[in-house]
């Protein structure tokens, strides 16, 4: 068994990332098979429960109020709308339902009570429930845990050094503080980043070092390939070689053996073969459904064909006894 470490150094990470691709994939596969069921992929489904009009300036994000991206604003959905989407997600084979809100931080009003109700409803469907709502206070984290929230997604996005090029309205430390509150409340942590934002490899090493220094490691590590959206400052970023995504995923798998590594945003710009390499490199989860939060994602049919071609199965639900629908 490979040891779980939280002290990976930048030179070590560089030497893993730059190994010959066959050796890198072999090592990542070896680690993967020690800790996970090969042949199985977890399907997650996203829903934007509150869309657009966000005061933050994240350069990649179509939901920032500062950029003209054509994303409309939608106030917080109702509990019923959300649970209808969760049931549909379950029917499509998702076992984890992720609710995203374009908030800087979670409001202290009845909207939070509504989110708690959504979390309880999703759990009652026998699904894992994840939220990504921006920054959280200690007491909000405790309330989310009490409602049964499985995971909270809050990404570090990039390295501490590159962060200021991407976001100026909150700090890296703000993000680490939210992650610490989530952890203290007993909710599992979903934390990853984005590649393809004009960064060089050393930035990716820096992100991977930060993620792998979290103790415990995030249970879930989403690796997003930037979805370039017109109107955002990164709308015309140059495309990156898909093999950089493969190397990033393989390195994440080796550094954080027990984590779920999620091949997240950006699958529409990857060929079936590039996605296959990402899965060989140790990714064991994808988002299902033709929409992420506001941008498109592969159609259900395309995913069904891909998984059938590869002989991969979607992880089935472990529905607790007595779970209602
Ligand atoms: N507003 C909350 C926050 O930022 O914490 C939650 C929602 S936010 C949209 C969740 C994550 O989606 C971001 O941290 C970022 O990593 C990812 N994301 C947003 N826009 C993206 C894009 N265009 N391409 C890839 N990932 C993106
Ligand atoms: C994550 O790391 N990727 C997902 C999820 N966490 C919330 C979001 C991707 C969003 C892509 C842009 C959009 O659809 O708006
Ligand atoms: Fe707002 Fe989140 Fe988008 Fe940043 S990533 S602009 S915080 S919705």
XYZ file of C-alpha atoms and ligand atoms in Angstrom:
375
model
C 0.000 0.000 0.000
C 1.319 3.431 -0.814
C 1.605 5.627 2.274
C -0.665 8.632 2.668
C 1.519 11.731 2.762
C 0.798 15.390 3.322
C 4.320 16.660 2.742
C 4.840 16.234 -0.994
C 7.444 18.762 -2.141
C 7.348 20.770 -5.357
C 10.388 18.910 -6.824
C 8.747 15.562 -6.040
C 5.499 16.692 -7.633
C 7.370 17.964 -10.687
C 9.210 14.691 -11.069
C 5.940 12.715 -10.918
C 4.133 15.069 -13.325
C 6.940 14.941 -15.883
C 7.516 11.152 -15.821
C 7.128 9.509 -19.230
C 3.410 9.167 -19.896
C 3.382 5.346 -19.869
C 5.210 5.262 -16.523
C 2.978 8.003 -15.097
C -0.206 6.206 -16.086
C 1.126 2.872 -14.853
C 1.965 4.357 -11.450
C -1.379 6.161 -11.203
C -3.241 2.955 -12.164
C -1.315 0.988 -9.583
C -2.230 3.453 -6.832
C -5.777 3.628 -8.110
C -6.277 -0.147 -7.957
C -4.909 -0.335 -4.407
C -7.606 2.002 -3.172
C -10.576 1.919 -5.551
C -12.703 -0.484 -7.546
C -11.304 -0.418 -11.074
C -14.022 -0.434 -13.689
C -16.358 1.752 -11.679
C -17.089 5.447 -12.125
C -19.262 7.572 -9.868
C -21.826 9.741 -11.632
C -22.603 13.104 -10.068
C -25.106 15.653 -11.242
C -24.966 19.400 -10.770
C -27.793 21.878 -10.387
C -27.418 25.621 -10.235
C -29.840 26.516 -7.434
C -29.047 30.245 -7.647
C -27.617 31.605 -10.856
C -25.682 34.710 -11.910
C -25.235 38.147 -10.419
C -22.275 37.155 -8.244
C -20.250 40.057 -6.816
C -16.909 38.201 -7.063
C -14.499 38.682 -9.964
C -13.303 35.102 -10.650
C -11.843 35.509 -14.155
C -13.132 32.144 -15.383
C -16.691 32.474 -14.204
C -19.731 33.189 -16.377
C -21.778 34.003 -13.255
C -19.849 37.054 -12.107
C -21.990 40.220 -12.334
C -18.897 42.026 -13.633
C -18.816 40.300 -17.006
C -21.332 40.343 -19.806
C -21.711 36.645 -20.566
C -25.398 36.317 -21.337
C -25.999 34.150 -18.247
C -29.356 35.238 -16.851
C -30.016 35.731 -13.146
C -32.187 33.291 -11.282
C -32.983 33.655 -7.611
C -32.860 30.623 -5.303
C -34.956 27.744 -6.649
C -37.694 26.201 -4.544
C -37.145 22.996 -2.588
C -39.563 21.208 -4.911
C -37.776 22.346 -8.102
C -34.502 21.138 -6.633
C -35.815 17.761 -5.513
C -37.443 17.194 -8.912
C -33.999 17.679 -10.473
C -32.434 15.372 -7.880
C -34.910 12.595 -8.676
C -34.161 12.985 -12.392
C -30.433 12.843 -11.608
C -30.929 9.616 -9.690
C -32.835 8.143 -12.633
C -29.903 8.992 -14.900
C -27.588 7.028 -12.640
C -26.112 9.774 -10.462
C -25.445 8.900 -6.822
C -24.247 12.346 -5.816
C -26.231 15.540 -6.299
C -24.350 18.843 -6.155
C -26.144 22.135 -5.591
C -24.276 25.271 -6.647
C -25.099 28.880 -5.830
C -23.490 31.998 -7.272
C -22.961 33.561 -3.867
C -19.824 35.129 -2.422
C -20.976 33.766 0.910
C -24.082 32.148 2.301
C -26.860 34.617 3.212
C -28.090 34.812 6.810
C -31.796 34.649 6.027
C -34.589 32.256 5.083
C -32.692 31.245 1.957
C -30.257 29.293 4.097
C -33.138 27.424 5.765
C -34.351 26.552 2.264
C -30.938 25.162 1.327
C -30.973 23.032 4.494
C -34.374 21.684 3.450
C -32.935 20.827 0.012
C -30.057 18.952 1.635
C -32.443 16.928 3.817
C -34.557 16.139 0.755
C -31.612 14.953 -1.341
C -30.365 12.722 1.479
C -33.846 11.245 1.840
C -33.569 10.167 -1.810
C -30.608 8.011 -0.823
C -28.098 10.225 -2.627
C -24.946 11.942 -1.455
C -25.598 15.666 -1.150
C -22.944 18.251 -1.964
C -23.248 22.035 -1.853
C -21.062 24.807 -3.196
C -22.334 28.106 -1.878
C -19.221 30.250 -1.395
C -17.744 31.157 1.976
C -19.348 29.713 5.125
C -19.378 30.671 8.780
C -18.747 28.122 11.518
C -22.420 27.947 12.481
C -23.596 27.546 8.889
C -21.174 24.644 8.490
C -22.557 23.052 11.651
C -26.149 23.484 10.400
C -25.286 21.952 7.022
C -23.692 18.993 8.784
C -26.795 18.552 10.951
C -28.974 18.560 7.808
C -26.917 15.601 6.593
C -24.731 17.306 3.976
C -22.204 14.773 2.672
C -19.681 17.157 1.131
C -18.962 20.836 0.644
C -17.235 21.942 -2.561
C -14.900 24.894 -2.285
C -12.004 24.922 -4.731
C -8.541 26.364 -4.240
C -8.683 26.778 -8.032
C -4.952 27.411 -8.590
C -1.635 27.952 -6.801
C -1.260 30.647 -4.131
C 1.183 32.530 -6.401
C -1.094 32.576 -9.468
C -4.311 33.151 -7.519
C -4.106 36.964 -7.682
C -4.193 36.812 -11.508
C -7.567 35.094 -11.328
C -9.444 36.483 -8.317
C -8.969 39.713 -6.402
C -12.142 39.869 -4.295
C -11.185 37.212 -1.750
C -7.947 35.649 -0.676
C -6.451 32.195 -0.761
C -6.519 32.269 3.029
C -10.294 32.984 2.967
C -10.688 29.755 1.027
C -8.507 27.770 3.409
C -10.508 29.176 6.336
C -13.815 28.018 4.803
C -12.331 24.590 4.135
C -11.199 24.345 7.763
C -14.721 25.200 8.981
C -16.197 22.522 6.730
C -13.717 19.977 8.062
C -14.330 20.924 11.713
C -18.084 20.539 11.223
C -17.517 16.951 10.094
C -18.542 17.444 6.448
C -16.295 15.835 3.841
C -14.266 18.231 1.717
C -14.519 18.517 -2.067
C -11.671 20.721 -3.223
C -9.828 20.971 -6.502
C -8.956 23.433 -9.206
C -8.976 24.502 -12.819
C -6.316 24.083 -15.469
C -6.062 25.882 -18.778
C -6.206 29.399 -17.331
C -2.923 30.493 -18.922
C -0.839 28.988 -16.108
C 2.381 27.091 -16.601
C 3.134 23.682 -15.154
C 4.714 25.107 -12.012
C 1.332 26.632 -11.122
C -0.230 23.177 -11.367
C 2.479 21.772 -9.108
C 1.673 24.529 -6.614
C -2.052 23.727 -6.663
C -1.350 20.008 -6.265
C 0.978 20.701 -3.353
C -1.663 22.802 -1.569
C -4.345 20.158 -2.097
C -2.116 17.315 -0.950
C -0.970 19.244 2.125
C -4.530 19.398 3.456
C -4.753 16.906 6.303
C -6.809 14.826 5.845
C -6.751 15.045 2.054
C -9.988 16.276 0.465
C -12.173 13.200 0.021
C -13.056 14.583 -3.411
C -10.771 16.400 -5.843
C -12.465 17.918 -8.911
C -10.055 18.624 -11.748
C -11.689 21.117 -14.093
C -10.494 22.038 -17.560
C -11.429 25.677 -18.089
C -14.672 26.097 -20.006
C -13.903 29.265 -21.941
C -16.922 31.533 -21.816
C -17.177 34.653 -24.017
C -17.323 37.819 -21.957
C -15.141 36.492 -19.135
C -11.519 37.670 -18.953
C -10.470 34.088 -19.799
C -12.899 33.732 -22.710
C -10.052 33.718 -25.214
C -7.447 31.814 -23.202
C -5.401 29.466 -25.395
C -6.457 25.851 -25.496
C -4.110 23.500 -23.685
C -2.889 20.072 -24.715
C -5.360 17.509 -23.295
C -2.382 15.466 -22.091
C -1.794 18.194 -19.475
C -5.204 17.273 -18.049
C -4.139 13.617 -18.055
C -0.889 14.446 -16.248
C -2.672 16.629 -13.698
C -5.188 13.889 -12.923
C -2.510 11.179 -12.706
C -0.433 13.301 -10.339
C -3.484 14.053 -8.165
C -4.241 10.313 -8.020
C -0.673 9.489 -6.931
C -0.466 12.271 -4.325
C -3.956 11.622 -2.895
C -4.515 7.863 -3.285
C -7.774 7.596 -1.354
C -9.573 10.594 -2.815
C -12.231 10.499 -5.471
C -10.627 12.306 -8.416
C -13.282 13.857 -10.598
C -12.901 14.556 -14.295
C -15.083 17.646 -13.957
C -15.698 20.635 -16.252
C -14.353 20.668 -19.800
C -15.254 17.186 -21.058
C -16.873 18.622 -24.184
C -13.489 19.814 -25.350
C -11.917 16.388 -24.781
C -12.203 13.557 -27.309
C -13.399 10.144 -26.137
C -9.759 9.061 -26.286
C -8.557 11.948 -24.113
C -11.306 11.235 -21.576
C -10.263 7.589 -21.632
C -6.706 8.567 -20.750
C -8.052 10.700 -17.874
C -9.950 7.668 -16.576
C -6.841 5.485 -17.009
C -4.904 8.117 -15.084
C -7.096 7.550 -12.062
C -10.155 9.745 -12.457
C -13.111 7.816 -11.060
C -16.006 10.214 -11.327
C -17.660 12.495 -13.865
C -20.583 14.883 -13.988
C -23.528 13.423 -15.871
C -26.198 15.435 -17.653
C -26.083 17.904 -20.513
C -25.451 20.918 -18.263
C -22.868 21.670 -15.582
C -23.992 24.811 -13.731
C -24.435 27.179 -16.668
C -22.335 25.582 -19.426
C -22.911 22.472 -21.552
C -21.680 18.968 -20.738
C -21.899 15.750 -22.818
C -25.378 14.369 -23.531
C -26.503 11.279 -21.634
C -26.315 9.229 -24.824
C -22.706 10.181 -25.499
C -21.740 9.139 -21.973
C -23.661 5.890 -22.188
C -21.822 5.077 -25.414
C -18.454 6.014 -23.933
C -18.894 3.901 -20.794
C -20.211 0.963 -22.822
C -17.259 1.210 -25.204
C -14.829 1.191 -22.282
C -16.664 -1.485 -20.331
C -16.998 0.838 -17.350
C -20.026 0.796 -15.081
C -21.560 3.601 -13.080
C -21.364 3.092 -9.335
C -24.768 2.045 -8.087
C -26.510 3.690 -5.195
C -26.130 2.277 -1.734
C -29.627 3.257 -0.709
C -30.079 3.139 3.050
C -33.016 1.124 4.334
C -36.135 3.224 4.629
C -34.987 5.956 2.236
C -38.069 7.597 0.797
C -38.455 9.177 -2.596
N -19.838 30.633 -5.859
C -19.310 29.491 -5.220
C -17.801 29.502 -5.171
O -17.168 30.094 -6.040
O -17.256 28.923 -4.227
C -19.775 28.190 -5.794
C -19.982 28.007 -7.280
S -18.529 28.111 -8.310
C -19.248 28.227 -9.912
C -17.791 26.514 -8.176
C -16.519 26.250 -8.932
O -16.800 26.061 -10.313
C -15.437 27.304 -8.942
O -14.671 27.289 -7.790
C -14.605 26.895 -10.144
O -13.543 26.061 -9.745
C -15.589 26.157 -11.030
N -15.811 26.884 -12.285
C -16.541 28.013 -12.445
N -16.513 28.437 -13.723
C -15.748 27.546 -14.408
C -15.340 27.441 -15.768
N -15.700 28.342 -16.671
N -14.561 26.389 -16.124
C -14.186 25.475 -15.195
N -14.538 25.533 -13.905
C -15.303 26.548 -13.506
C -16.271 21.940 -9.610
O -15.067 21.892 -9.283
N -16.715 21.924 -10.857
C -18.149 22.070 -10.885
C -18.515 21.978 -9.397
N -17.253 22.012 -8.758
C -19.441 22.950 -8.797
C -18.598 23.335 -11.520
C -18.100 23.542 -12.913
C -18.729 24.786 -13.427
C -18.408 25.047 -14.843
C -18.969 26.322 -15.337
C -20.451 26.402 -15.381
O -21.139 25.466 -15.854
O -21.016 27.437 -14.983
Fe -19.112 33.925 -7.919
Fe -18.389 31.396 -7.475
Fe -18.441 32.405 -9.979
Fe -16.558 33.236 -8.286
S -16.821 31.131 -9.065
S -17.818 34.553 -9.613
S -17.669 33.216 -6.341
S -20.187 32.087 -8.634
